[in-house]
Short mmCIF file of C-alpha atoms in Angstrom, two decimals:
data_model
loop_
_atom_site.label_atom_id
_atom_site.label_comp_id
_atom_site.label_asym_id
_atom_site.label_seq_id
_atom_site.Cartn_x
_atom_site.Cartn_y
_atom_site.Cartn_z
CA UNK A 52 32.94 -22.05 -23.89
CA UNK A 53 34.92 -24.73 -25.98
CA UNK A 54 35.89 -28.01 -25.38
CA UNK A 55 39.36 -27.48 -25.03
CA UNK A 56 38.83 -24.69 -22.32
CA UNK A 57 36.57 -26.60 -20.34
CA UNK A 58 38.86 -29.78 -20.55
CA UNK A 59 41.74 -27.10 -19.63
CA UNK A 60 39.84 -25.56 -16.74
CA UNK A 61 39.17 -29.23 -15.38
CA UNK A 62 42.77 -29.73 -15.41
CA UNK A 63 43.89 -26.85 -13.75
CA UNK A 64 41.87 -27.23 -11.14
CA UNK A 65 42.54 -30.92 -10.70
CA UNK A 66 46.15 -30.12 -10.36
CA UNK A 67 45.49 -27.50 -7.97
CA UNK A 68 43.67 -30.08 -5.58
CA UNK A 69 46.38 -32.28 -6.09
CA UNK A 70 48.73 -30.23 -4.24
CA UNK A 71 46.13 -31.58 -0.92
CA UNK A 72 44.55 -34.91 -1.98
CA UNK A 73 47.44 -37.40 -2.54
CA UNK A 74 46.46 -39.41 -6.04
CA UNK A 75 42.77 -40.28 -6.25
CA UNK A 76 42.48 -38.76 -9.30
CA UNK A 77 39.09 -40.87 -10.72
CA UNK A 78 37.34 -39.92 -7.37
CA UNK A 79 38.43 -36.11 -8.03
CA UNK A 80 37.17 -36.46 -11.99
CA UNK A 81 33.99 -37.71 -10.89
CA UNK A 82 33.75 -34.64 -8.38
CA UNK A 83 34.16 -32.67 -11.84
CA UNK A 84 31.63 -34.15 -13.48
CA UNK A 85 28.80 -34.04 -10.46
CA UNK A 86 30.42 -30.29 -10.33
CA UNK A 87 30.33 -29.94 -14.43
CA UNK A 88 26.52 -31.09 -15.04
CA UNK A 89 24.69 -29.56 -11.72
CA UNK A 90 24.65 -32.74 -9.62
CA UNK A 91 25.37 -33.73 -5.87
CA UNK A 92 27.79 -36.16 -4.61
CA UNK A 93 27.09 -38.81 -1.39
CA UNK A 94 30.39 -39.82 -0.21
CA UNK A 95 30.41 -43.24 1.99
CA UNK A 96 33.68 -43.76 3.61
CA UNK A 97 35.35 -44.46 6.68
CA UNK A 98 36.41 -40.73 9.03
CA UNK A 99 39.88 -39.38 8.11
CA UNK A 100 39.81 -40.05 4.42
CA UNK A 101 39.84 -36.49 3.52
CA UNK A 102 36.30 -35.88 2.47
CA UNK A 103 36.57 -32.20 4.27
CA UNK A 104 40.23 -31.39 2.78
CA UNK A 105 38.44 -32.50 -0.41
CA UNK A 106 35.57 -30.24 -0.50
CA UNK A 107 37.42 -27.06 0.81
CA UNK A 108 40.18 -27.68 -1.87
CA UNK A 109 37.76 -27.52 -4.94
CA UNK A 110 36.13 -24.81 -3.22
CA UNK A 111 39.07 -22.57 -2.84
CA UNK A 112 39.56 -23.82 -6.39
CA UNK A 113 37.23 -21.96 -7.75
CA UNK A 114 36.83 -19.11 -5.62
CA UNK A 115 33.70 -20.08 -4.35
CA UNK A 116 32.11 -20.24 -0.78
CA UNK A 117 32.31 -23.33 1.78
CA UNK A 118 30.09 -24.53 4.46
CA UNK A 119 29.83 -27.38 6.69
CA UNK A 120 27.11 -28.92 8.53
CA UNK A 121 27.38 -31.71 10.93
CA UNK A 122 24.37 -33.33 10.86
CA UNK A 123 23.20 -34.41 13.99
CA UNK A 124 19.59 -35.96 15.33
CA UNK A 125 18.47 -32.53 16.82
CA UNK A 126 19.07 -30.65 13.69
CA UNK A 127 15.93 -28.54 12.51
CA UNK A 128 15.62 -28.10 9.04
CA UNK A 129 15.32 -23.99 10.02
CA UNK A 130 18.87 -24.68 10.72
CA UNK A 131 19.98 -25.38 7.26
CA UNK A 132 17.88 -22.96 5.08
CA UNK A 133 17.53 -19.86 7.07
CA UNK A 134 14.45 -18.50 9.12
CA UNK A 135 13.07 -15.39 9.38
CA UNK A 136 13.82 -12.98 12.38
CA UNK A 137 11.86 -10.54 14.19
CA UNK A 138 13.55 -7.00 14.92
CA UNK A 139 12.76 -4.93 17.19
CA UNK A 140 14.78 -2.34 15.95
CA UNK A 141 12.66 -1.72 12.74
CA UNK A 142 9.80 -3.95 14.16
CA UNK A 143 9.91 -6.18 11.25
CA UNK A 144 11.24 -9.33 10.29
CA UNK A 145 14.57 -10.27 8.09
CA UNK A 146 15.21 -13.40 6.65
CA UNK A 147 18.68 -14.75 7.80
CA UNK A 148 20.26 -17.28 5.40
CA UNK A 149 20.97 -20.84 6.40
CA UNK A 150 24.41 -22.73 5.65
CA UNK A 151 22.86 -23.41 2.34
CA UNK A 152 23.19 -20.34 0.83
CA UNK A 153 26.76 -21.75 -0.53
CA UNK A 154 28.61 -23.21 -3.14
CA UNK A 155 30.11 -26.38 -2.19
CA UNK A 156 28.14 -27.62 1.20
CA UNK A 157 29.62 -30.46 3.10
CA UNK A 158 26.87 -32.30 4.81
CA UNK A 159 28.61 -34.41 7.35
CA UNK A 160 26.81 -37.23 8.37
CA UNK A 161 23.69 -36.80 6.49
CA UNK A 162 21.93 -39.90 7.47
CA UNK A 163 22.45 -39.18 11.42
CA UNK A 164 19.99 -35.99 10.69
CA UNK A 165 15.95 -36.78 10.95
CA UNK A 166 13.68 -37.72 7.77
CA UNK A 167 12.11 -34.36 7.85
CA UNK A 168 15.75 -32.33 8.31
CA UNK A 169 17.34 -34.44 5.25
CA UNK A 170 14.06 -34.01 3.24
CA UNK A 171 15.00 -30.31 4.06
CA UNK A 172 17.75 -30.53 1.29
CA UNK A 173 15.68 -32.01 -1.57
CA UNK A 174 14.24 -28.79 -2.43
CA UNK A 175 17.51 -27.30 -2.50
CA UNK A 176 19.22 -30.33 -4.52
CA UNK A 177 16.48 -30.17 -7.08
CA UNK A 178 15.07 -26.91 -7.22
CA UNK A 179 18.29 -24.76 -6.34
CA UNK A 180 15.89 -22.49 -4.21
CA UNK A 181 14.97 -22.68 -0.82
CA UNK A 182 11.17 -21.18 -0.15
CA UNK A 183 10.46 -19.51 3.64
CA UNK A 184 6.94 -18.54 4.74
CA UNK A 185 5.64 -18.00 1.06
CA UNK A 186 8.84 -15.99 0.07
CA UNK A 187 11.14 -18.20 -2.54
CA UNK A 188 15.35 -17.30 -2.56
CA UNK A 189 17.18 -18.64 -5.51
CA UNK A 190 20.42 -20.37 -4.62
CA UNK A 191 24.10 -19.03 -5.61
CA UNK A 192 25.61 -21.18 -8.63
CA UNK A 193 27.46 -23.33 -8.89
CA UNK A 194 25.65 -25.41 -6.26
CA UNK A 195 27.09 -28.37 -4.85
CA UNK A 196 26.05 -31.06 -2.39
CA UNK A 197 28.77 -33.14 -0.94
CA UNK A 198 26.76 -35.36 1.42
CA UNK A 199 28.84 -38.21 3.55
CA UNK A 200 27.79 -41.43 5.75
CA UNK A 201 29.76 -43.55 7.59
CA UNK A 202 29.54 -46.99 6.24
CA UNK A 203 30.30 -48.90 9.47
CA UNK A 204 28.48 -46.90 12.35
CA UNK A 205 24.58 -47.17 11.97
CA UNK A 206 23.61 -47.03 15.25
CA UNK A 207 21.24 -43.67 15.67
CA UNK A 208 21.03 -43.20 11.79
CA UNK A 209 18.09 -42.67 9.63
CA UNK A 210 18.98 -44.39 6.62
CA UNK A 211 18.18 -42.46 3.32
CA UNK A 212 14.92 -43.17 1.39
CA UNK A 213 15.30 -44.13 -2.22
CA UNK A 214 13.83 -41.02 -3.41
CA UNK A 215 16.67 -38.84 -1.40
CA UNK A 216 19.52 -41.22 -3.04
CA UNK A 217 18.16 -41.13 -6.67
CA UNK A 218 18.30 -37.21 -6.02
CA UNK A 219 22.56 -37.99 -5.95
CA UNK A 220 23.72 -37.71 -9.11
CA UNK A 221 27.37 -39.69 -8.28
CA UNK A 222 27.92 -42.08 -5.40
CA UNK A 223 31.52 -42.40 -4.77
CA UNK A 224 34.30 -43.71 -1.87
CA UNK A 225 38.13 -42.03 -1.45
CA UNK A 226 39.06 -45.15 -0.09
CA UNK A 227 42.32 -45.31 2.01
CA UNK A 228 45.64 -44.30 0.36
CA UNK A 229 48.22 -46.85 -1.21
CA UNK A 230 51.18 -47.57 0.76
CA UNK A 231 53.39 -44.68 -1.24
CA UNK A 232 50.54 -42.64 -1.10
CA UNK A 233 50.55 -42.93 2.71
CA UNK A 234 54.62 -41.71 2.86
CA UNK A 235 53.59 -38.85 0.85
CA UNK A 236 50.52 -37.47 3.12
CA UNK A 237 53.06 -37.68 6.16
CA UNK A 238 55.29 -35.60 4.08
CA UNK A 239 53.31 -33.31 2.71
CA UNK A 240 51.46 -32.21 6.01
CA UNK A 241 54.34 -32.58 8.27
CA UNK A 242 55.48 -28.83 8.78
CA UNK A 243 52.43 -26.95 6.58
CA UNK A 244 48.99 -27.56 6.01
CA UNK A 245 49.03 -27.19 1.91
CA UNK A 246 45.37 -25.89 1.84
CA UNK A 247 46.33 -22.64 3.18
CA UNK A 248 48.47 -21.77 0.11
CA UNK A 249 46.22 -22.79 -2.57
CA UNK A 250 44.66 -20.01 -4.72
CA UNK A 251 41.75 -19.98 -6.92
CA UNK A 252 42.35 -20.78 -10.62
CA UNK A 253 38.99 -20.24 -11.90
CA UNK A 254 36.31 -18.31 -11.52
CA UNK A 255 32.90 -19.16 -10.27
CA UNK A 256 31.68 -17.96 -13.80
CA UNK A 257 33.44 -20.17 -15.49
CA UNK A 258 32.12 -22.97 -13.75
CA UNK A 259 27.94 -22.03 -14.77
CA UNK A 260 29.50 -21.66 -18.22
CA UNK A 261 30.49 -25.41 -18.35
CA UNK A 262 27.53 -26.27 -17.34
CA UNK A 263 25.69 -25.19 -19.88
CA UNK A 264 27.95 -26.11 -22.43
CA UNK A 265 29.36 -29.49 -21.27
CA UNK A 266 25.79 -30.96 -23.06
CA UNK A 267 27.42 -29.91 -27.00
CA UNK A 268 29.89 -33.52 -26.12
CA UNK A 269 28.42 -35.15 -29.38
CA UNK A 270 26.59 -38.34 -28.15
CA UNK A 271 25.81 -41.41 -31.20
CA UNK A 272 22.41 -42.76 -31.47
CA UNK A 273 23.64 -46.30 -31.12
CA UNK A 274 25.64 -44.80 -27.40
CA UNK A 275 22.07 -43.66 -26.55
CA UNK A 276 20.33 -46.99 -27.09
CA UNK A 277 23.16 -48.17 -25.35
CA UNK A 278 22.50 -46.53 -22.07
CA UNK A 279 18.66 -47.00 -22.22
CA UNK A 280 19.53 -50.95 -22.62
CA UNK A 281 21.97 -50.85 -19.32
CA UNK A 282 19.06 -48.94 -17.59
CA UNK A 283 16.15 -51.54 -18.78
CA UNK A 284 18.38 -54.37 -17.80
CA UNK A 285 18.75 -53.18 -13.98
CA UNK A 286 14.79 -53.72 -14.02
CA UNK A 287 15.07 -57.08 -15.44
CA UNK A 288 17.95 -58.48 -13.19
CA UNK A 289 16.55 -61.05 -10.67
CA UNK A 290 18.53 -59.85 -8.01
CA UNK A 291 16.75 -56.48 -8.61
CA UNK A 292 13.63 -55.07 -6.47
CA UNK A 293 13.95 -51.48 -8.31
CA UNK A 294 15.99 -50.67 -11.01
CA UNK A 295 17.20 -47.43 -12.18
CA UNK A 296 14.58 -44.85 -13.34
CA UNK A 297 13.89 -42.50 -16.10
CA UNK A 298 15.95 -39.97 -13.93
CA UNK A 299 18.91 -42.23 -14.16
CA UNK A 300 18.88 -42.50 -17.04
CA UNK A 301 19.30 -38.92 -17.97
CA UNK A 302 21.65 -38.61 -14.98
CA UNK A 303 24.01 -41.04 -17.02
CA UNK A 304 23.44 -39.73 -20.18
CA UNK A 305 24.73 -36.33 -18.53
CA UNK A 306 27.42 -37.64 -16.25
CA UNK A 307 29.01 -39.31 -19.54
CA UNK A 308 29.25 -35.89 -21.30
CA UNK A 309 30.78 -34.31 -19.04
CA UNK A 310 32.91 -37.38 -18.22
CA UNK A 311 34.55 -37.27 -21.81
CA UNK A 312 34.90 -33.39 -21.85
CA UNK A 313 37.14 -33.84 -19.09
CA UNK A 314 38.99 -36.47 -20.72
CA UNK A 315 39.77 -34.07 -23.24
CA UNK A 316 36.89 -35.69 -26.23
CA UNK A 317 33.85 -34.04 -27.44
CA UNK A 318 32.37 -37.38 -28.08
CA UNK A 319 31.29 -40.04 -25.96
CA UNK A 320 32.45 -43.20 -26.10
CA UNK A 321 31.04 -47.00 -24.61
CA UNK A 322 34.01 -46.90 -22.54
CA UNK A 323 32.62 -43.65 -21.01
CA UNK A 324 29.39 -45.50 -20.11
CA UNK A 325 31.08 -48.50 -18.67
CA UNK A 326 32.86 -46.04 -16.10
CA UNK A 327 29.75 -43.92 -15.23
CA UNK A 328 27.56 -46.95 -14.64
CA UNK A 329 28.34 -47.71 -11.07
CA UNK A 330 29.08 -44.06 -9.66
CA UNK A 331 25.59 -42.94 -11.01
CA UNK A 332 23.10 -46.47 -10.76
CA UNK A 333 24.79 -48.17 -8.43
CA UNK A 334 23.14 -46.18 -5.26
CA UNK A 335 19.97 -46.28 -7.06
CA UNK A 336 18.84 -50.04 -7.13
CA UNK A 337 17.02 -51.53 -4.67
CA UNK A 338 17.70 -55.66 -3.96
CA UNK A 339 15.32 -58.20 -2.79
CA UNK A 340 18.06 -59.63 -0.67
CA UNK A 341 20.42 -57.25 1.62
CA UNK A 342 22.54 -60.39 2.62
CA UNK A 343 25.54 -58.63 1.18
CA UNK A 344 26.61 -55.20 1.15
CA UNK A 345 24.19 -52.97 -1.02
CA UNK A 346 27.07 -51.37 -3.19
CA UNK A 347 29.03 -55.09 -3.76
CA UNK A 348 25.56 -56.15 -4.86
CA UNK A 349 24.60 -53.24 -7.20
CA UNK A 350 28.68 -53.50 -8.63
CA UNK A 351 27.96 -57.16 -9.14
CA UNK A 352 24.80 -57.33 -10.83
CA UNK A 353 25.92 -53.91 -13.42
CA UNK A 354 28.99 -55.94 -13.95
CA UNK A 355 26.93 -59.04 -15.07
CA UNK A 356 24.54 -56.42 -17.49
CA UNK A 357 27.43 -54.84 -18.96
CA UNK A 358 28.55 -58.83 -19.97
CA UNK A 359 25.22 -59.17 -21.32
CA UNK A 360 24.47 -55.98 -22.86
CA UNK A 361 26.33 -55.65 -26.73
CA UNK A 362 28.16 -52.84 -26.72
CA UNK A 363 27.95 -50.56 -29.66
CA UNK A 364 30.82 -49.74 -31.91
CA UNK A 365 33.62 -47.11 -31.27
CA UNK A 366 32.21 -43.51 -32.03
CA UNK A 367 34.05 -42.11 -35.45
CA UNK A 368 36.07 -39.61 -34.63
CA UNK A 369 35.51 -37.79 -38.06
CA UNK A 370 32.15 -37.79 -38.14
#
């Protein structure tokens, strides 16, 4: 697959969603690029913001499959994979898939499940297989994660571990809408609900072929260096417990490919970097001091390393 069908396919599914989700058009690009390189997506926002309208509209996009799971304390893990079931028809047992077995999966709440339900997912995230008494099942592709947490309610939650968040490629907010934003959602979804008419406009194929091509987006040495100087500094930064790992690093160095196919280069520019650095690090660092919100710290502190860090010269187009 080329660059200019891949950047194409991006934007014809981008202006299918559209006809749902009212303007947030970086949040939707950065679902492209989580959905583009093979990566997962926590959402933390407030209820009502359209994270579900979201989700089913780049599913129905693509003509792929849709699940959601509320996640709730007395969730068993059983209840997202699959178990296997006895018969006594043919006296044997059959192994009957969990909500996992998807393409996009909305897990709603994630952090209200248990430790040992939402370390039910890693396996899945990582792996794309899900393994049941000794027997392995490979996972459909694409595979998404859309995982969402309530930034305000944390009473009865079990707060992610680091090694659950680093496992998130992108961590992203929709935010509320602008004021003419607003006038258009009333409008829009006063008679009809526009998700019912939207039809796929690509093919599930055509999804796995991006992601295997989406890595030819010609990346400079000197853009390289550049990201594994923004990662080392996170280490370095005072405020800074844990900074972003080797993992992160290759997360970003992914998450910027795909980022420029989709803005229609197949190079990668320092501008690219600048935008992925929060979205992909900024759920990863851990601070010695939590008297301010975790993500206004981590966008604070990568905003001081990007001032500090010398950015490499434009990319030649030519070359």
């Amino acid at each position: 697959m080329e660059r200019l069908e891949i950047t194409n396919l991006a934007r014809r599914i981008k202006q299918n969603v559209s006809q749902v989700i009212v303007g947030k058009e970086e949040t939707i690009d950065l679902l492209f690029v989580a959905l583009f390189t093979g990566g997962h997506v926590l959402l933390e926002d407030v209820p009502g913001t359209g994270k579900t309208l979201l989700a089913k509209a780049i599913a129905k996009s693509i003509d792929g499959q849709f699940k959601r799971i509320q996640f709730t304390p007395d969730l068993l893990p059983t209840d997202l994979s699959g178990m296997n079931v006895y018969s006594q028809k043919s006296g044997e047992f059959h192994f009957r898939p969990g909500p996992v077995f998807t393409n996009i999966l909305l897990a709603d709440e994630i952090n209200r499940a248990t430790p040992r339900t939402q370390s039910s997912l890693l396996e899945c995230m990582e792996e794309r297989q899900v393994s049941i008494d000794g027997e392995t099942y490979i996972l459909d592709k694409p595979f998404l994660v859309l995982a969402t947490q309530n930034p305000l309610d944390n009473y009865g939650t079990f707060p992610l571990p680091e090694a659950q968040l680093d496992r998130f490629m992108i961590k992203l907010a929709i935010g509320y809408p602008s004021f003419e934003e607003g006038i258009d959602i009333l409008k829009r979804f006063r008679a009809d609900d526009p998700l019912a008419s939207i039809k796929p406009v690509a093919a599930k194929e055509e999804i796995v072929a991006c992601q295997k091509h989406y890595v030819d987006v010609r990346v400079d040495e000197a853009i390289i260096s550049y990201i594994v100087r923004l990662v080392e500094a996170t280490r370095q930064h005072p405020d800074v417990a844990l900074g972003a790992s080797p993992r992160a690093s290759q997360a970003l160095l992914r998450a910027v490919q795909a980022y420029a196919i989709i803005k229609g280069r197949d190079y990668v520019t320092p501008d690219d970097v600048k935008a992925m650095l929060v979205p992909v690090l900024g759920h990863r660092l851990l601070f010695h001091h939590n008297q301010h919100s975790r993500d206004v710290q981590a966008e604070k502190a990568l905003q001081a390393i990007v001032k500090q860090v010398a950015v490499p010269a434009e990319p030649s187009v030519s070359e």
